[in-house]
XYZ file of C-alpha atoms in Angstrom:
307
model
C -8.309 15.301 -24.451
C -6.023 13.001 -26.025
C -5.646 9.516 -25.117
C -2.668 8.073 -23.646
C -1.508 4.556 -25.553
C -2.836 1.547 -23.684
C 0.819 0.137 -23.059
C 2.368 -1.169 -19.811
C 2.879 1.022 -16.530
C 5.314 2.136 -16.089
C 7.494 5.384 -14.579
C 7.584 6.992 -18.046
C 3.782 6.326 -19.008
C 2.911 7.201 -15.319
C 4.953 11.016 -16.294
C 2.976 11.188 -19.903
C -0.689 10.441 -18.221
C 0.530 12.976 -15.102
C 1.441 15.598 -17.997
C -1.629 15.610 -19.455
C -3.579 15.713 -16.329
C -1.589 18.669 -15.241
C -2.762 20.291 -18.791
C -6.262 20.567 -17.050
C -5.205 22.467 -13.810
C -3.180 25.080 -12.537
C -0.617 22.794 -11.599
C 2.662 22.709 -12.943
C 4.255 19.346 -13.813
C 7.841 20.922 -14.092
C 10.285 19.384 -11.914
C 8.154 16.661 -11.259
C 10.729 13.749 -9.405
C 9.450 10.118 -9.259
C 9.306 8.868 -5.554
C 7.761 5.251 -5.454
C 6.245 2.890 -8.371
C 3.971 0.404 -7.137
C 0.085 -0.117 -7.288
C 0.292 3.689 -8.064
C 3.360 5.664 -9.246
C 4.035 8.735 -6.567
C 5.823 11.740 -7.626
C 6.912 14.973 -6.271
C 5.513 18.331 -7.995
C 6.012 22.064 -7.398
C 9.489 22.191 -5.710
C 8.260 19.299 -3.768
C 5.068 21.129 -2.517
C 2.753 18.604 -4.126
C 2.500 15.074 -4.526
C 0.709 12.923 -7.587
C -0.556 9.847 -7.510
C -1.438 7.723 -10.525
C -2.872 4.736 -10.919
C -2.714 1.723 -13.293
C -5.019 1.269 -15.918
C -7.165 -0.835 -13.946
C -7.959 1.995 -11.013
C -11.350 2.803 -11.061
C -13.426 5.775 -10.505
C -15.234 5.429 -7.597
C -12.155 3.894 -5.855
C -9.919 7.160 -6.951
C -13.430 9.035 -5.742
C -13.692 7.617 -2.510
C -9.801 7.908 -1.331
C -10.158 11.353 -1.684
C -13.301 11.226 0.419
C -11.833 9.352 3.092
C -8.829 11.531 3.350
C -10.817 14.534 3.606
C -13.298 13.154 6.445
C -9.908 12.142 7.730
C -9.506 15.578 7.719
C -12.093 16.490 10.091
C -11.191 13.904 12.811
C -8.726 13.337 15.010
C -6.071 10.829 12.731
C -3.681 12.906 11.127
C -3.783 12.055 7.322
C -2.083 13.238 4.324
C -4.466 15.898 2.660
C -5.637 15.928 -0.793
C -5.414 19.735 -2.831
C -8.767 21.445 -2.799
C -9.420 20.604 -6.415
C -11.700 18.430 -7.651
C -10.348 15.237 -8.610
C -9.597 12.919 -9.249
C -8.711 13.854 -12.775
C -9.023 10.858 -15.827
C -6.562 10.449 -18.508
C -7.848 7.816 -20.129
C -8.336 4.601 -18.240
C -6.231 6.174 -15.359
C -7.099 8.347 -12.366
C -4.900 11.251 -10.913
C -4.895 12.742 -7.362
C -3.097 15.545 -5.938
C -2.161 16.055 -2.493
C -0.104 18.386 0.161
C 3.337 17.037 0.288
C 4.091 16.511 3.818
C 7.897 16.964 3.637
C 10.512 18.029 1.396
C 12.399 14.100 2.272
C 10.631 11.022 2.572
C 11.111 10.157 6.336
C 9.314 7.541 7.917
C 7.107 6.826 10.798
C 8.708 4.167 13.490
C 6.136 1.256 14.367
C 4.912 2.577 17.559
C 3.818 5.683 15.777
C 2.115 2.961 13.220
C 0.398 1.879 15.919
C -0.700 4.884 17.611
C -1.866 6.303 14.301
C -4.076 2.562 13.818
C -5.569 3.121 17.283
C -7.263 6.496 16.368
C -8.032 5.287 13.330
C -9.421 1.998 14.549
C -11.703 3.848 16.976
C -13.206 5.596 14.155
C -16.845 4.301 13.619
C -17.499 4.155 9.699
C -18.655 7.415 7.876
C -22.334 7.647 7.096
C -21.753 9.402 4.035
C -18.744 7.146 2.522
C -19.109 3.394 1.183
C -16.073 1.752 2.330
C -15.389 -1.663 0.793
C -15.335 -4.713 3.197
C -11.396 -5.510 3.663
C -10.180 -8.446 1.323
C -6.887 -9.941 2.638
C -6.585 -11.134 -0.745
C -7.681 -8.603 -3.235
C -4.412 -6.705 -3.730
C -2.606 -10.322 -4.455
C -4.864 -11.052 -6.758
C -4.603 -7.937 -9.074
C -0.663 -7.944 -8.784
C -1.130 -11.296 -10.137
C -2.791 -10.473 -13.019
C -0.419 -7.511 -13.826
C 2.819 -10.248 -13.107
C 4.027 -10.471 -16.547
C 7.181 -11.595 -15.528
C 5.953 -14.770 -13.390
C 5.623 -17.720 -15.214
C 2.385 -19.397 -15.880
C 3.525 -22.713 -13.399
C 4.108 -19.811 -10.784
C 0.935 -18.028 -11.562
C -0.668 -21.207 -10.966
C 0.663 -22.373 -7.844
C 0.587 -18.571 -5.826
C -3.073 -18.716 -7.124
C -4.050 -22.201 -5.583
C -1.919 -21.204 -2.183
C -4.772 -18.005 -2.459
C -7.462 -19.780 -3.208
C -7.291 -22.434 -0.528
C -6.007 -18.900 2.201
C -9.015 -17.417 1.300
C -11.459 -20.666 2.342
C -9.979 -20.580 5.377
C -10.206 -17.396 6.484
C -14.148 -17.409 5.812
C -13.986 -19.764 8.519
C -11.548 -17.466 11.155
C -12.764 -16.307 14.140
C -11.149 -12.981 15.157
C -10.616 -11.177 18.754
C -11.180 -7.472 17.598
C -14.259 -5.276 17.057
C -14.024 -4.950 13.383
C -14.351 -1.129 11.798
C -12.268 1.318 9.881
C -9.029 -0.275 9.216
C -6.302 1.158 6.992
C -5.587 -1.998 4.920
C -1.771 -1.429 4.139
C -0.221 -0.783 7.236
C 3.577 -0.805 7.068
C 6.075 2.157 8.323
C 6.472 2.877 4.400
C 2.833 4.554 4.578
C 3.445 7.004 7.710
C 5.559 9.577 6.793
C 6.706 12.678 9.031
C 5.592 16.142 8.108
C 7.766 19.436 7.973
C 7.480 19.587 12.346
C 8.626 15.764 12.443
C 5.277 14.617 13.293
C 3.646 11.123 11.914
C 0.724 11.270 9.874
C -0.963 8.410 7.583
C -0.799 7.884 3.966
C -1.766 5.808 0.680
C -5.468 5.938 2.289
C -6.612 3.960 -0.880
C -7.023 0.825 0.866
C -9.403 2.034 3.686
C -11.988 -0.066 4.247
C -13.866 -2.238 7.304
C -13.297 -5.197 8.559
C -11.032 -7.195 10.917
C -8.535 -4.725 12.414
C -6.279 -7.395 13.102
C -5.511 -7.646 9.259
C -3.247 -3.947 10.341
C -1.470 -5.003 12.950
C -0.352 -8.633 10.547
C 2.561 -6.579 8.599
C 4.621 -4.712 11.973
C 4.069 -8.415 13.009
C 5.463 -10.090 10.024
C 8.336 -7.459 9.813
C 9.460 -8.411 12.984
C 8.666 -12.442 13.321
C 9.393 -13.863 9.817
C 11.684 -11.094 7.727
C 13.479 -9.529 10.804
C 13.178 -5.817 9.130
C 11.636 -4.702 12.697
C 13.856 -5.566 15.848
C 12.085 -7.503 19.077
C 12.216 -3.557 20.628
C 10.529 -2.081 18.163
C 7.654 -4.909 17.847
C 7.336 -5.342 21.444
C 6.715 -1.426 21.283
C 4.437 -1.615 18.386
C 2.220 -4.282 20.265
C 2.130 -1.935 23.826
C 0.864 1.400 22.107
C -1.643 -0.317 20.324
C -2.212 -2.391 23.169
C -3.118 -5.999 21.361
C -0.432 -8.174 20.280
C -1.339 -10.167 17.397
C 1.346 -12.726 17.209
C -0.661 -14.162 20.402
C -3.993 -14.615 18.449
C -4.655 -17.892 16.654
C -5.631 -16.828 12.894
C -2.323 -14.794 12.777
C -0.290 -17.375 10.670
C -2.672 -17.368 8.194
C -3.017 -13.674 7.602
C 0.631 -13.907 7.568
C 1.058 -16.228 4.895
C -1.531 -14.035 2.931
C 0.700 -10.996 3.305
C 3.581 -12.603 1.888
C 2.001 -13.511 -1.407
C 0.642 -10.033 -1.723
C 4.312 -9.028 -0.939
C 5.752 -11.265 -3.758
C 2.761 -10.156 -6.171
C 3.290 -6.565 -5.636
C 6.724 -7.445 -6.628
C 6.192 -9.056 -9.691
C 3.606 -6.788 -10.723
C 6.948 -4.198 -12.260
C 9.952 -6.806 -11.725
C 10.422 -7.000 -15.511
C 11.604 -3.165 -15.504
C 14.625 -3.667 -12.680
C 17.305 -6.553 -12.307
C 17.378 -6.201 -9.078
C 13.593 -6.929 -8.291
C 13.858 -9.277 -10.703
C 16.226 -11.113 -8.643
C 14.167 -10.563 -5.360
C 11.325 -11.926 -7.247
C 12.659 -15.078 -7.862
C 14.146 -15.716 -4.452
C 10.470 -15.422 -3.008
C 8.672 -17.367 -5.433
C 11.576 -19.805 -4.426
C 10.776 -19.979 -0.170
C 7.148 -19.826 -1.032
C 7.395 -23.075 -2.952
C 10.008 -24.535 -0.504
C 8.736 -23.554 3.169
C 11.914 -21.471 2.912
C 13.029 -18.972 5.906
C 11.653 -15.356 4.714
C 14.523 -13.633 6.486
C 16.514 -13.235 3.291
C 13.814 -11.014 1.864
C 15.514 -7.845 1.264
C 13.032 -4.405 1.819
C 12.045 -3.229 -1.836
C 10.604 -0.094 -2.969
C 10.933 1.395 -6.320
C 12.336 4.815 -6.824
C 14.354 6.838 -8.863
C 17.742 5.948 -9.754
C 20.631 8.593 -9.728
């Protein structure tokens, strides 16, 4: 198989690696449509029938290996999970892995944060598969690689989000949490529950499944809601009930907060050199993080196709 250039991700290397992993199956990349570009770029296939996801150069195997595990023991429980295509993947091009799953829709419609948090609780009552190695959850992980992939930031930037990380992550040895730990999702926002073709929620992006502290999923409905206003007092206070723990209460929460914001600013940065407008965005966060700023002129951000 030929390789791919090592360049920069991007939507159209994303298309050329998808291409050729489409080559090697009886899958069809014609008509593919991008939906999302972040930490993996997410596009439509098969009159919307399938959906590919492709990772950076820096995805590795048994990470690409073990989403597809978890989605399929997902499968057999009671959390309903977006579905991976009975192939075996994931498929290499080069440094990068493919997956292919079930397309839940034909639109992307999203979950509302009660349905968030009803998903979390059957997931959260999950006890860890035998048969599956799940990572222990790293608040600070994802931050960390964005950072390294944030071309655009400059280096006094890179510097200073890196110390504000660094002295997060001393603390948080030291936190003392309310919750059981277990399963937790580790990216849960309404952007990763989507509504299938009978309007119901189910879970996605399952690559950040791991154990540990489950308060680190109920941090971002609480951050949507208490620092960037993109969830109303309703919707959080309904959020907190069906999951029945409300996190704002508990002492560690500012801190996990402030963690979740630099990952938000990271994953940001990580393709803000390929869109003005994230550029822009980019610069206004960097700016409150360095000031104490409010957040609440953070404006929602997810990359898709343009018309």
């Amino acid at each position: 198989m030929a390789q791919v250039p090592s360049d920069y991700f991007d939507a159209e290397r994303a298309w050329l690696i998808l291409r050729e992993a489409c080559s090697t199956i009886h899958v069809s990349p014609s008509g593919g449509e991008l939906i999302r570009l972040g930490e993996n770029a997410v596009f439509w296939l098969s009159s919307r029938t399938v959906v590919a996801r492709v990772g950076r150069g820096d995805a590795r195997a048994a990470e690409a290996e073990r989403e597809i595990k978890v989605a399929r023991w997902l499968a057999g429980s009671s959390v309903p999970a977006v579905r991976p295509l009975e192939i075996a993947q994931p498929l290499r091009v080069g440094d990068h892995f493919v997956t292919l799953w079930e397309s839940v829709g034909d639109e992307i419609s999203y979950g509302t944060p009660a349905e968030l948090a009803s998903l979390l609780r059957q997931l959260h009552a999950l006890e860890p598969p035998a048969d599956i190695a799940l990572p222990r959850a790293d608040p600070f992980r994802r931050a960390r690689c964005c950072l390294a992939n944030a071309t655009v930031l400059a280096d006094e930037d890179k510097l200073f989000i890196s110390d504000l990380l660094d002295r997060l992550a001393a603390r948080y040895a030291r936190l003392e949490f309310s919750l059981r730990p277990g399963v937790v999702h580790g990216d849960a926002n309404v952007c990763n529950v989507f509504r299938d073709r009978r309007g119901r929620p189910v879970l996605g992006d399952l690559d950040t499944v791991a154990v540990g502290p489950r308060e680190l999923d109920l941090v971002p409905a609480a951050v949507y809601y208490d620092r960037l206003g993109w969830h109303s007092a309703g919707e959080y206070r309904e959020f907190a009930e069906s999951y029945g723990f409300d996190v704002l209460d508990w002492p560690g929460y500012g801190l996990l907060a402030n963690a979740l914001e630099i990952e938000m600013v990271t994953w940001l940065a990580q393709n803000a050199d390929q869109d003005d407008k994230a550029g822009q965005e980019l610069a206004k966060r960097v700016r409150t993080l360095r000031t104490g700023a409010s957040r609440a002129a953070w404006a929602p951000f997810l990359w898709h196709q343009h018309d």
